[in-house]
PDB file of C-alpha atoms in Angstrom:
ATOM      1  CA  UNK A 958     249.526  36.809  46.922  1.00  0.00           C
ATOM      2  CA  UNK A 959     248.440  37.251  50.522  1.00  0.00           C
ATOM      3  CA  UNK A 960     250.493  40.432  50.846  1.00  0.00           C
ATOM      4  CA  UNK A 961     249.000  41.812  47.615  1.00  0.00           C
ATOM      5  CA  UNK A 962     245.476  41.155  48.875  1.00  0.00           C
ATOM      6  CA  UNK A 963     246.279  42.819  52.211  1.00  0.00           C
ATOM      7  CA  UNK A 964     247.651  45.938  50.528  1.00  0.00           C
ATOM      8  CA  UNK A 965     244.713  46.059  48.116  1.00  0.00           C
ATOM      9  CA  UNK A 966     242.303  45.860  51.045  1.00  0.00           C
ATOM     10  CA  UNK A 967     244.108  48.754  52.720  1.00  0.00           C
ATOM     11  CA  UNK A 968     243.933  50.810  49.504  1.00  0.00           C
ATOM     12  CA  UNK A 969     240.195  50.291  49.265  1.00  0.00           C
ATOM     13  CA  UNK A 970     239.799  50.932  52.985  1.00  0.00           C
ATOM     14  CA  UNK A 971     241.449  54.343  52.660  1.00  0.00           C
ATOM     15  CA  UNK A 972     239.153  55.324  49.793  1.00  0.00           C
ATOM     16  CA  UNK A 973     236.120  53.965  51.606  1.00  0.00           C
ATOM     17  CA  UNK A 974     236.865  56.046  54.695  1.00  0.00           C
ATOM     18  CA  UNK A 975     237.147  59.116  52.481  1.00  0.00           C
ATOM     19  CA  UNK A 976     233.753  58.374  50.909  1.00  0.00           C
ATOM     20  CA  UNK A 977     232.127  57.826  54.303  1.00  0.00           C
ATOM     21  CA  UNK A 978     233.221  61.282  55.435  1.00  0.00           C
ATOM     22  CA  UNK A 979     230.157  62.395  53.459  1.00  0.00           C
ATOM     23  CA  UNK A 980     227.658  59.820  54.645  1.00  0.00           C
ATOM     24  CA  UNK A 981     224.547  61.555  53.372  1.00  0.00           C
ATOM     25  CA  UNK A 982     226.028  61.706  49.896  1.00  0.00           C
ATOM     26  CA  UNK A 983     226.998  58.027  50.100  1.00  0.00           C
ATOM     27  CA  UNK A 984     223.513  57.001  51.183  1.00  0.00           C
ATOM     28  CA  UNK A 985     221.921  59.070  48.438  1.00  0.00           C
ATOM     29  CA  UNK A 986     224.210  57.397  45.905  1.00  0.00           C
ATOM     30  CA  UNK A 987     223.189  53.938  47.097  1.00  0.00           C
ATOM     31  CA  UNK A 988     219.531  54.925  47.095  1.00  0.00           C
ATOM     32  CA  UNK A 989     219.733  56.325  43.568  1.00  0.00           C
ATOM     33  CA  UNK A 990     221.427  53.150  42.355  1.00  0.00           C
ATOM     34  CA  UNK A 991     218.741  50.937  43.872  1.00  0.00           C
ATOM     35  CA  UNK A 992     215.993  53.103  42.378  1.00  0.00           C
ATOM     36  CA  UNK A 993     217.632  52.745  38.979  1.00  0.00           C
ATOM     37  CA  UNK A 994     217.672  48.971  39.294  1.00  0.00           C
ATOM     38  CA  UNK A 995     214.074  48.934  40.529  1.00  0.00           C
ATOM     39  CA  UNK A 996     213.068  50.876  37.421  1.00  0.00           C
ATOM     40  CA  UNK A 997     214.697  48.187  35.292  1.00  0.00           C
ATOM     41  CA  UNK A 998     212.836  45.461  37.175  1.00  0.00           C
ATOM     42  CA  UNK A 999     209.538  47.277  36.748  1.00  0.00           C
ATOM     43  CA  UNK A1000     210.176  47.305  33.006  1.00  0.00           C
ATOM     44  CA  UNK A1001     210.726  43.521  33.014  1.00  0.00           C
ATOM     45  CA  UNK A1002     207.585  42.976  35.094  1.00  0.00           C
ATOM     46  CA  UNK A1003     205.551  45.159  32.737  1.00  0.00           C
ATOM     47  CA  UNK A1004     206.787  43.163  29.749  1.00  0.00           C
ATOM     48  CA  UNK A1005     205.808  39.878  31.369  1.00  0.00           C
ATOM     49  CA  UNK A1006     202.430  41.314  32.262  1.00  0.00           C
ATOM     50  CA  UNK A1007     201.763  41.190  28.509  1.00  0.00           C
ATOM     51  CA  UNK A1008     203.551  37.925  27.603  1.00  0.00           C
ATOM     52  CA  UNK A1009     204.124  34.652  29.425  1.00  0.00           C
ATOM     53  CA  UNK A1010     207.637  34.161  28.063  1.00  0.00           C
ATOM     54  CA  UNK A1011     210.302  36.245  26.319  1.00  0.00           C
ATOM     55  CA  UNK A1012     212.258  34.288  23.737  1.00  0.00           C
ATOM     56  CA  UNK A1013     211.404  31.099  25.624  1.00  0.00           C
ATOM     57  CA  UNK A1014     212.500  32.541  28.974  1.00  0.00           C
ATOM     58  CA  UNK A1015     210.150  33.008  31.925  1.00  0.00           C
ATOM     59  CA  UNK A1016     209.996  36.097  34.106  1.00  0.00           C
ATOM     60  CA  UNK A1017     212.100  34.658  36.931  1.00  0.00           C
ATOM     61  CA  UNK A1018     214.690  33.298  34.516  1.00  0.00           C
ATOM     62  CA  UNK A1019     215.146  36.761  33.023  1.00  0.00           C
ATOM     63  CA  UNK A1020     215.306  38.284  36.503  1.00  0.00           C
ATOM     64  CA  UNK A1021     218.023  35.765  37.400  1.00  0.00           C
ATOM     65  CA  UNK A1022     220.057  37.046  34.446  1.00  0.00           C
ATOM     66  CA  UNK A1023     219.429  40.650  35.532  1.00  0.00           C
ATOM     67  CA  UNK A1024     220.534  39.812  39.071  1.00  0.00           C
ATOM     68  CA  UNK A1025     223.804  38.293  37.856  1.00  0.00           C
ATOM     69  CA  UNK A1026     224.550  41.449  35.855  1.00  0.00           C
ATOM     70  CA  UNK A1027     223.716  43.635  38.888  1.00  0.00           C
ATOM     71  CA  UNK A1028     226.088  41.687  41.127  1.00  0.00           C
ATOM     72  CA  UNK A1029     228.877  41.854  38.532  1.00  0.00           C
ATOM     73  CA  UNK A1030     228.411  45.592  38.029  1.00  0.00           C
ATOM     74  CA  UNK A1031     228.235  46.138  41.782  1.00  0.00           C
ATOM     75  CA  UNK A1032     231.468  44.278  42.488  1.00  0.00           C
ATOM     76  CA  UNK A1033     233.142  46.146  39.657  1.00  0.00           C
ATOM     77  CA  UNK A1034     232.086  49.523  41.077  1.00  0.00           C
ATOM     78  CA  UNK A1035     232.741  48.725  44.714  1.00  0.00           C
ATOM     79  CA  UNK A1036     236.091  46.953  44.450  1.00  0.00           C
ATOM     80  CA  UNK A1037     237.534  47.910  41.055  1.00  0.00           C
ATOM     81  CA  UNK A1038     236.177  51.417  40.370  1.00  0.00           C
ATOM     82  CA  UNK A1039     239.679  52.748  39.718  1.00  0.00           C
ATOM     83  CA  UNK A1040     239.572  51.112  36.284  1.00  0.00           C
ATOM     84  CA  UNK A1041     237.287  53.922  35.133  1.00  0.00           C
ATOM     85  CA  UNK A1042     239.849  56.525  36.273  1.00  0.00           C
ATOM     86  CA  UNK A1043     242.656  55.122  34.112  1.00  0.00           C
ATOM     87  CA  UNK A1044     242.060  57.656  31.334  1.00  0.00           C
ATOM     88  CA  UNK A1045     242.554  60.591  33.696  1.00  0.00           C
ATOM     89  CA  UNK A1046     245.673  58.978  35.186  1.00  0.00           C
ATOM     90  CA  UNK A1047     247.231  58.609  31.743  1.00  0.00           C
ATOM     91  CA  UNK A1048     246.105  62.030  30.503  1.00  0.00           C
ATOM     92  CA  UNK A1049     247.405  63.890  33.577  1.00  0.00           C
ATOM     93  CA  UNK A1050     250.549  61.819  34.025  1.00  0.00           C
ATOM     94  CA  UNK A1051     249.389  60.544  37.416  1.00  0.00           C
ATOM     95  CA  UNK A1052     250.467  57.054  36.432  1.00  0.00           C
ATOM     96  CA  UNK A1053     254.046  58.177  37.122  1.00  0.00           C
ATOM     97  CA  UNK A1054     253.484  57.885  40.855  1.00  0.00           C
ATOM     98  CA  UNK A1055     252.175  54.335  40.494  1.00  0.00           C
ATOM     99  CA  UNK A1056     255.136  53.179  38.417  1.00  0.00           C
ATOM    100  CA  UNK A1057     257.672  53.891  41.163  1.00  0.00           C
ATOM    101  CA  UNK A1058     255.808  51.962  43.852  1.00  0.00           C
ATOM    102  CA  UNK A1059     256.716  48.307  44.563  1.00  0.00           C
ATOM    103  CA  UNK A1060     253.188  47.055  43.896  1.00  0.00           C
ATOM    104  CA  UNK A1061     251.555  45.853  40.652  1.00  0.00           C
ATOM    105  CA  UNK A1062     250.432  48.884  38.653  1.00  0.00           C
ATOM    106  CA  UNK A1063     247.218  47.202  37.515  1.00  0.00           C
ATOM    107  CA  UNK A1064     246.164  46.665  41.140  1.00  0.00           C
ATOM    108  CA  UNK A1065     247.020  50.245  42.030  1.00  0.00           C
ATOM    109  CA  UNK A1066     244.834  51.393  39.145  1.00  0.00           C
ATOM    110  CA  UNK A1067     241.838  49.205  39.936  1.00  0.00           C
ATOM    111  CA  UNK A1068     242.097  50.032  43.631  1.00  0.00           C
ATOM    112  CA  UNK A1069     242.427  53.792  43.069  1.00  0.00           C
ATOM    113  CA  UNK A1070     238.774  54.506  43.906  1.00  0.00           C
ATOM    114  CA  UNK A1071     235.656  53.058  45.498  1.00  0.00           C
ATOM    115  CA  UNK A1072     232.311  53.335  43.743  1.00  0.00           C
ATOM    116  CA  UNK A1073     229.954  53.307  46.705  1.00  0.00           C
ATOM    117  CA  UNK A1074     226.995  52.930  44.361  1.00  0.00           C
ATOM    118  CA  UNK A1075     228.271  49.389  43.816  1.00  0.00           C
ATOM    119  CA  UNK A1076     227.167  48.461  47.323  1.00  0.00           C
ATOM    120  CA  UNK A1077     223.536  49.058  46.346  1.00  0.00           C
ATOM    121  CA  UNK A1078     223.962  46.907  43.245  1.00  0.00           C
ATOM    122  CA  UNK A1079     225.602  44.071  45.169  1.00  0.00           C
ATOM    123  CA  UNK A1080     223.028  43.999  47.979  1.00  0.00           C
ATOM    124  CA  UNK A1081     219.998  44.416  45.725  1.00  0.00           C
ATOM    125  CA  UNK A1082     221.376  42.058  43.075  1.00  0.00           C
ATOM    126  CA  UNK A1083     222.281  39.352  45.611  1.00  0.00           C
ATOM    127  CA  UNK A1084     218.808  39.559  47.147  1.00  0.00           C
ATOM    128  CA  UNK A1085     217.137  39.293  43.751  1.00  0.00           C
ATOM    129  CA  UNK A1086     219.445  36.426  42.806  1.00  0.00           C
ATOM    130  CA  UNK A1087     218.474  34.492  45.939  1.00  0.00           C
ATOM    131  CA  UNK A1088     214.745  35.054  45.349  1.00  0.00           C
ATOM    132  CA  UNK A1089     214.960  34.147  41.654  1.00  0.00           C
ATOM    133  CA  UNK A1090     217.056  31.059  42.391  1.00  0.00           C
ATOM    134  CA  UNK A1091     214.213  29.373  44.279  1.00  0.00           C
ATOM    135  CA  UNK A1092     211.717  30.193  41.523  1.00  0.00           C
ATOM    136  CA  UNK A1093     213.561  29.023  38.426  1.00  0.00           C
ATOM    137  CA  UNK A1094     213.316  25.442  37.215  1.00  0.00           C
ATOM    138  CA  UNK A1095     216.542  24.074  38.670  1.00  0.00           C
ATOM    139  CA  UNK A1096     216.903  20.988  40.865  1.00  0.00           C
ATOM    140  CA  UNK A1097     219.292  22.421  43.427  1.00  0.00           C
ATOM    141  CA  UNK A1098     221.940  20.053  44.764  1.00  0.00           C
ATOM    142  CA  UNK A1099     225.389  20.672  46.208  1.00  0.00           C
ATOM    143  CA  UNK A1100     226.903  20.125  42.762  1.00  0.00           C
ATOM    144  CA  UNK A1101     224.378  22.437  41.063  1.00  0.00           C
ATOM    145  CA  UNK A1102     224.952  25.143  43.678  1.00  0.00           C
ATOM    146  CA  UNK A1103     228.735  24.865  43.188  1.00  0.00           C
ATOM    147  CA  UNK A1104     228.267  25.123  39.416  1.00  0.00           C
ATOM    148  CA  UNK A1105     226.066  28.196  39.863  1.00  0.00           C
ATOM    149  CA  UNK A1106     228.750  29.828  42.027  1.00  0.00           C
ATOM    150  CA  UNK A1107     231.460  29.055  39.453  1.00  0.00           C
ATOM    151  CA  UNK A1108     229.297  30.561  36.717  1.00  0.00           C
ATOM    152  CA  UNK A1109     228.620  33.670  38.821  1.00  0.00           C
ATOM    153  CA  UNK A1110     232.310  34.184  39.613  1.00  0.00           C
ATOM    154  CA  UNK A1111     233.192  33.635  35.953  1.00  0.00           C
ATOM    155  CA  UNK A1112     230.591  36.191  34.876  1.00  0.00           C
ATOM    156  CA  UNK A1113     231.977  38.726  37.339  1.00  0.00           C
ATOM    157  CA  UNK A1114     235.506  38.102  36.025  1.00  0.00           C
ATOM    158  CA  UNK A1115     234.333  38.645  32.448  1.00  0.00           C
ATOM    159  CA  UNK A1116     232.754  41.957  33.442  1.00  0.00           C
ATOM    160  CA  UNK A1117     235.857  43.170  35.295  1.00  0.00           C
ATOM    161  CA  UNK A1118     238.322  42.207  32.586  1.00  0.00           C
ATOM    162  CA  UNK A1119     236.212  43.647  29.757  1.00  0.00           C
ATOM    163  CA  UNK A1120     236.090  46.920  31.726  1.00  0.00           C
ATOM    164  CA  UNK A1121     239.872  46.852  32.149  1.00  0.00           C
ATOM    165  CA  UNK A1122     240.624  46.080  28.509  1.00  0.00           C
ATOM    166  CA  UNK A1123     238.233  48.676  27.091  1.00  0.00           C
ATOM    167  CA  UNK A1124     239.479  51.371  29.480  1.00  0.00           C
ATOM    168  CA  UNK A1125     243.105  50.509  28.671  1.00  0.00           C
ATOM    169  CA  UNK A1126     242.662  51.746  25.096  1.00  0.00           C
ATOM    170  CA  UNK A1127     243.319  55.244  26.504  1.00  0.00           C
ATOM    171  CA  UNK A1128     247.030  54.389  26.274  1.00  0.00           C
ATOM    172  CA  UNK A1129     246.616  54.642  22.502  1.00  0.00           C
ATOM    173  CA  UNK A1130     243.880  57.281  22.290  1.00  0.00           C
ATOM    174  CA  UNK A1131     245.475  59.676  24.805  1.00  0.00           C
ATOM    175  CA  UNK A1132     242.029  60.783  25.906  1.00  0.00           C
ATOM    176  CA  UNK A1133     240.945  61.605  29.475  1.00  0.00           C
ATOM    177  CA  UNK A1134     238.211  58.986  29.169  1.00  0.00           C
ATOM    178  CA  UNK A1135     237.393  55.925  27.114  1.00  0.00           C
ATOM    179  CA  UNK A1136     234.258  56.234  25.020  1.00  0.00           C
ATOM    180  CA  UNK A1137     234.773  52.601  24.022  1.00  0.00           C
ATOM    181  CA  UNK A1138     234.467  51.456  27.633  1.00  0.00           C
ATOM    182  CA  UNK A1139     231.297  53.497  28.141  1.00  0.00           C
ATOM    183  CA  UNK A1140     229.816  52.144  24.901  1.00  0.00           C
ATOM    184  CA  UNK A1141     230.590  48.539  25.820  1.00  0.00           C
ATOM    185  CA  UNK A1142     229.109  49.054  29.279  1.00  0.00           C
ATOM    186  CA  UNK A1143     225.910  50.418  27.728  1.00  0.00           C
ATOM    187  CA  UNK A1144     225.843  47.557  25.235  1.00  0.00           C
ATOM    188  CA  UNK A1145     226.090  45.137  28.149  1.00  0.00           C
ATOM    189  CA  UNK A1146     222.696  46.313  29.353  1.00  0.00           C
ATOM    190  CA  UNK A1147     221.172  44.555  26.329  1.00  0.00           C
ATOM    191  CA  UNK A1148     222.593  41.255  27.563  1.00  0.00           C
ATOM    192  CA  UNK A1149     220.195  41.332  30.517  1.00  0.00           C
ATOM    193  CA  UNK A1150     217.574  39.832  28.215  1.00  0.00           C
ATOM    194  CA  UNK A1151     217.456  36.638  26.094  1.00  0.00           C
ATOM    195  CA  UNK A1152     219.681  37.028  23.047  1.00  0.00           C
ATOM    196  CA  UNK A1153     217.188  35.339  20.746  1.00  0.00           C
ATOM    197  CA  UNK A1154     214.937  38.418  20.901  1.00  0.00           C
ATOM    198  CA  UNK A1155     217.616  40.294  18.931  1.00  0.00           C
ATOM    199  CA  UNK A1156     218.753  39.968  15.340  1.00  0.00           C
ATOM    200  CA  UNK A1157     221.756  37.780  14.378  1.00  0.00           C
ATOM    201  CA  UNK A1158     224.103  40.760  14.085  1.00  0.00           C
ATOM    202  CA  UNK A1159     223.467  42.038  17.605  1.00  0.00           C
ATOM    203  CA  UNK A1160     223.523  38.503  19.023  1.00  0.00           C
ATOM    204  CA  UNK A1161     226.956  37.971  17.505  1.00  0.00           C
ATOM    205  CA  UNK A1162     228.218  41.309  18.796  1.00  0.00           C
ATOM    206  CA  UNK A1163     227.067  40.618  22.373  1.00  0.00           C
ATOM    207  CA  UNK A1164     228.758  37.211  22.222  1.00  0.00           C
ATOM    208  CA  UNK A1165     232.052  38.319  20.683  1.00  0.00           C
ATOM    209  CA  UNK A1166     232.658  41.343  22.955  1.00  0.00           C
ATOM    210  CA  UNK A1167     231.674  39.182  25.195  1.00  0.00           C
ATOM    211  CA  UNK A1168     229.213  40.880  27.570  1.00  0.00           C
ATOM    212  CA  UNK A1169     226.624  38.091  27.141  1.00  0.00           C
ATOM    213  CA  UNK A1170     228.887  35.881  29.259  1.00  0.00           C
ATOM    214  CA  UNK A1171     228.271  38.076  32.326  1.00  0.00           C
ATOM    215  CA  UNK A1172     224.711  36.885  32.910  1.00  0.00           C
ATOM    216  CA  UNK A1173     222.913  35.436  29.897  1.00  0.00           C
ATOM    217  CA  UNK A1174     225.105  32.495  28.900  1.00  0.00           C
ATOM    218  CA  UNK A1175     225.932  31.442  32.511  1.00  0.00           C
ATOM    219  CA  UNK A1176     222.208  31.375  33.300  1.00  0.00           C
ATOM    220  CA  UNK A1177     221.486  29.447  30.082  1.00  0.00           C
ATOM    221  CA  UNK A1178     224.069  26.855  31.158  1.00  0.00           C
ATOM    222  CA  UNK A1179     222.449  26.561  34.576  1.00  0.00           C
ATOM    223  CA  UNK A1180     218.973  26.191  33.068  1.00  0.00           C
ATOM    224  CA  UNK A1181     220.101  23.927  30.201  1.00  0.00           C
ATOM    225  CA  UNK A1182     218.696  26.242  27.508  1.00  0.00           C
ATOM    226  CA  UNK A1183     219.657  24.373  24.333  1.00  0.00           C
ATOM    227  CA  UNK A1184     222.525  25.758  22.238  1.00  0.00           C
ATOM    228  CA  UNK A1185     222.936  28.722  24.590  1.00  0.00           C
ATOM    229  CA  UNK A1186     223.553  26.256  27.423  1.00  0.00           C
ATOM    230  CA  UNK A1187     226.352  24.636  25.425  1.00  0.00           C
ATOM    231  CA  UNK A1188     227.956  28.026  24.865  1.00  0.00           C
ATOM    232  CA  UNK A1189     227.360  28.924  28.511  1.00  0.00           C
ATOM    233  CA  UNK A1190     229.349  25.896  29.649  1.00  0.00           C
ATOM    234  CA  UNK A1191     232.382  27.678  28.250  1.00  0.00           C
ATOM    235  CA  UNK A1192     231.914  30.686  30.554  1.00  0.00           C
ATOM    236  CA  UNK A1193     234.802  29.791  32.926  1.00  0.00           C
ATOM    237  CA  UNK A1194     237.118  29.332  29.929  1.00  0.00           C
ATOM    238  CA  UNK A1195     235.948  32.611  28.412  1.00  0.00           C
ATOM    239  CA  UNK A1196     236.565  34.331  31.762  1.00  0.00           C
ATOM    240  CA  UNK A1197     240.158  33.070  31.892  1.00  0.00           C
ATOM    241  CA  UNK A1198     240.677  34.113  28.270  1.00  0.00           C
ATOM    242  CA  UNK A1199     239.303  37.582  28.995  1.00  0.00           C
ATOM    243  CA  UNK A1200     241.606  37.930  32.003  1.00  0.00           C
ATOM    244  CA  UNK A1201     244.659  36.975  29.945  1.00  0.00           C
ATOM    245  CA  UNK A1202     243.602  39.284  27.119  1.00  0.00           C
ATOM    246  CA  UNK A1203     242.924  42.237  29.432  1.00  0.00           C
ATOM    247  CA  UNK A1204     246.272  41.752  31.149  1.00  0.00           C
ATOM    248  CA  UNK A1205     248.038  41.693  27.754  1.00  0.00           C
ATOM    249  CA  UNK A1206     246.246  44.862  26.589  1.00  0.00           C
ATOM    250  CA  UNK A1207     247.044  46.698  29.836  1.00  0.00           C
ATOM    251  CA  UNK A1208     250.708  45.678  29.840  1.00  0.00           C
ATOM    252  CA  UNK A1209     251.086  46.568  26.173  1.00  0.00           C
ATOM    253  CA  UNK A1210     249.588  49.985  26.827  1.00  0.00           C
ATOM    254  CA  UNK A1211     251.732  50.492  29.900  1.00  0.00           C
ATOM    255  CA  UNK A1212     254.890  49.861  27.857  1.00  0.00           C
ATOM    256  CA  UNK A1213     254.018  52.720  25.511  1.00  0.00           C
ATOM    257  CA  UNK A1214     253.083  55.148  28.308  1.00  0.00           C
ATOM    258  CA  UNK A1215     255.139  58.338  27.907  1.00  0.00           C
ATOM    259  CA  UNK A1216     253.992  60.374  30.923  1.00  0.00           C
ATOM    260  CA  UNK A1217     252.842  63.986  30.764  1.00  0.00           C
ATOM    261  CA  UNK A1218     256.050  65.713  31.862  1.00  0.00           C
ATOM    262  CA  UNK A1219     255.620  65.440  35.666  1.00  0.00           C
TER     263      UNK A1219
END
């Protein structure tokens, strides 16, 4: 395990150095990402300028959910961006080179690129998370803080594994990109807000996929928000299930990979 982590760190380091060769471009990417997140926050603030609560959630509670999603997306982009390049690897036969290396293929895929925009999401999201944490109605203790960390890590794992599973469908579609992965990512943006503001069909969809476990349900568990809190308690179990499922989908797809004639 230690050797795998070391090699993965070196893979990311090589890609990071390549990105930093164009520092102005990297800084502009981070700046654009932060501006995009600020625009989302302004929308939330404008909504709460008109109402005191949204589906029973206060402004800072909703911002806590948004911050968890930002952190998860940021980590996914910064450390696992290669997942989004899987379609091109399969379509062009580039996966051949990964198969002959003595290192897990899935780690070579996820570590095949660095999304520097993720750094902006992680920094901005972590800052917002810290600010929101002291403003939500939670009696912080060592146990509560540990529970919050477990929920955050579980939410991040759900996000990463959903990305992997939905991108891995390219093994069957033989397409240079996965429209399913892009659609699920877009759908996940809806889970930044309380699910009870949506209809039963959309609530079910966000739960089953399960993008609502990235930020909404973990936060509901932390805040003890009724039935949603009960569901949110299952977030670590859902995260493990997603990881197992994503691994099974990837391995199944890898077994049917036929190359492109390289």
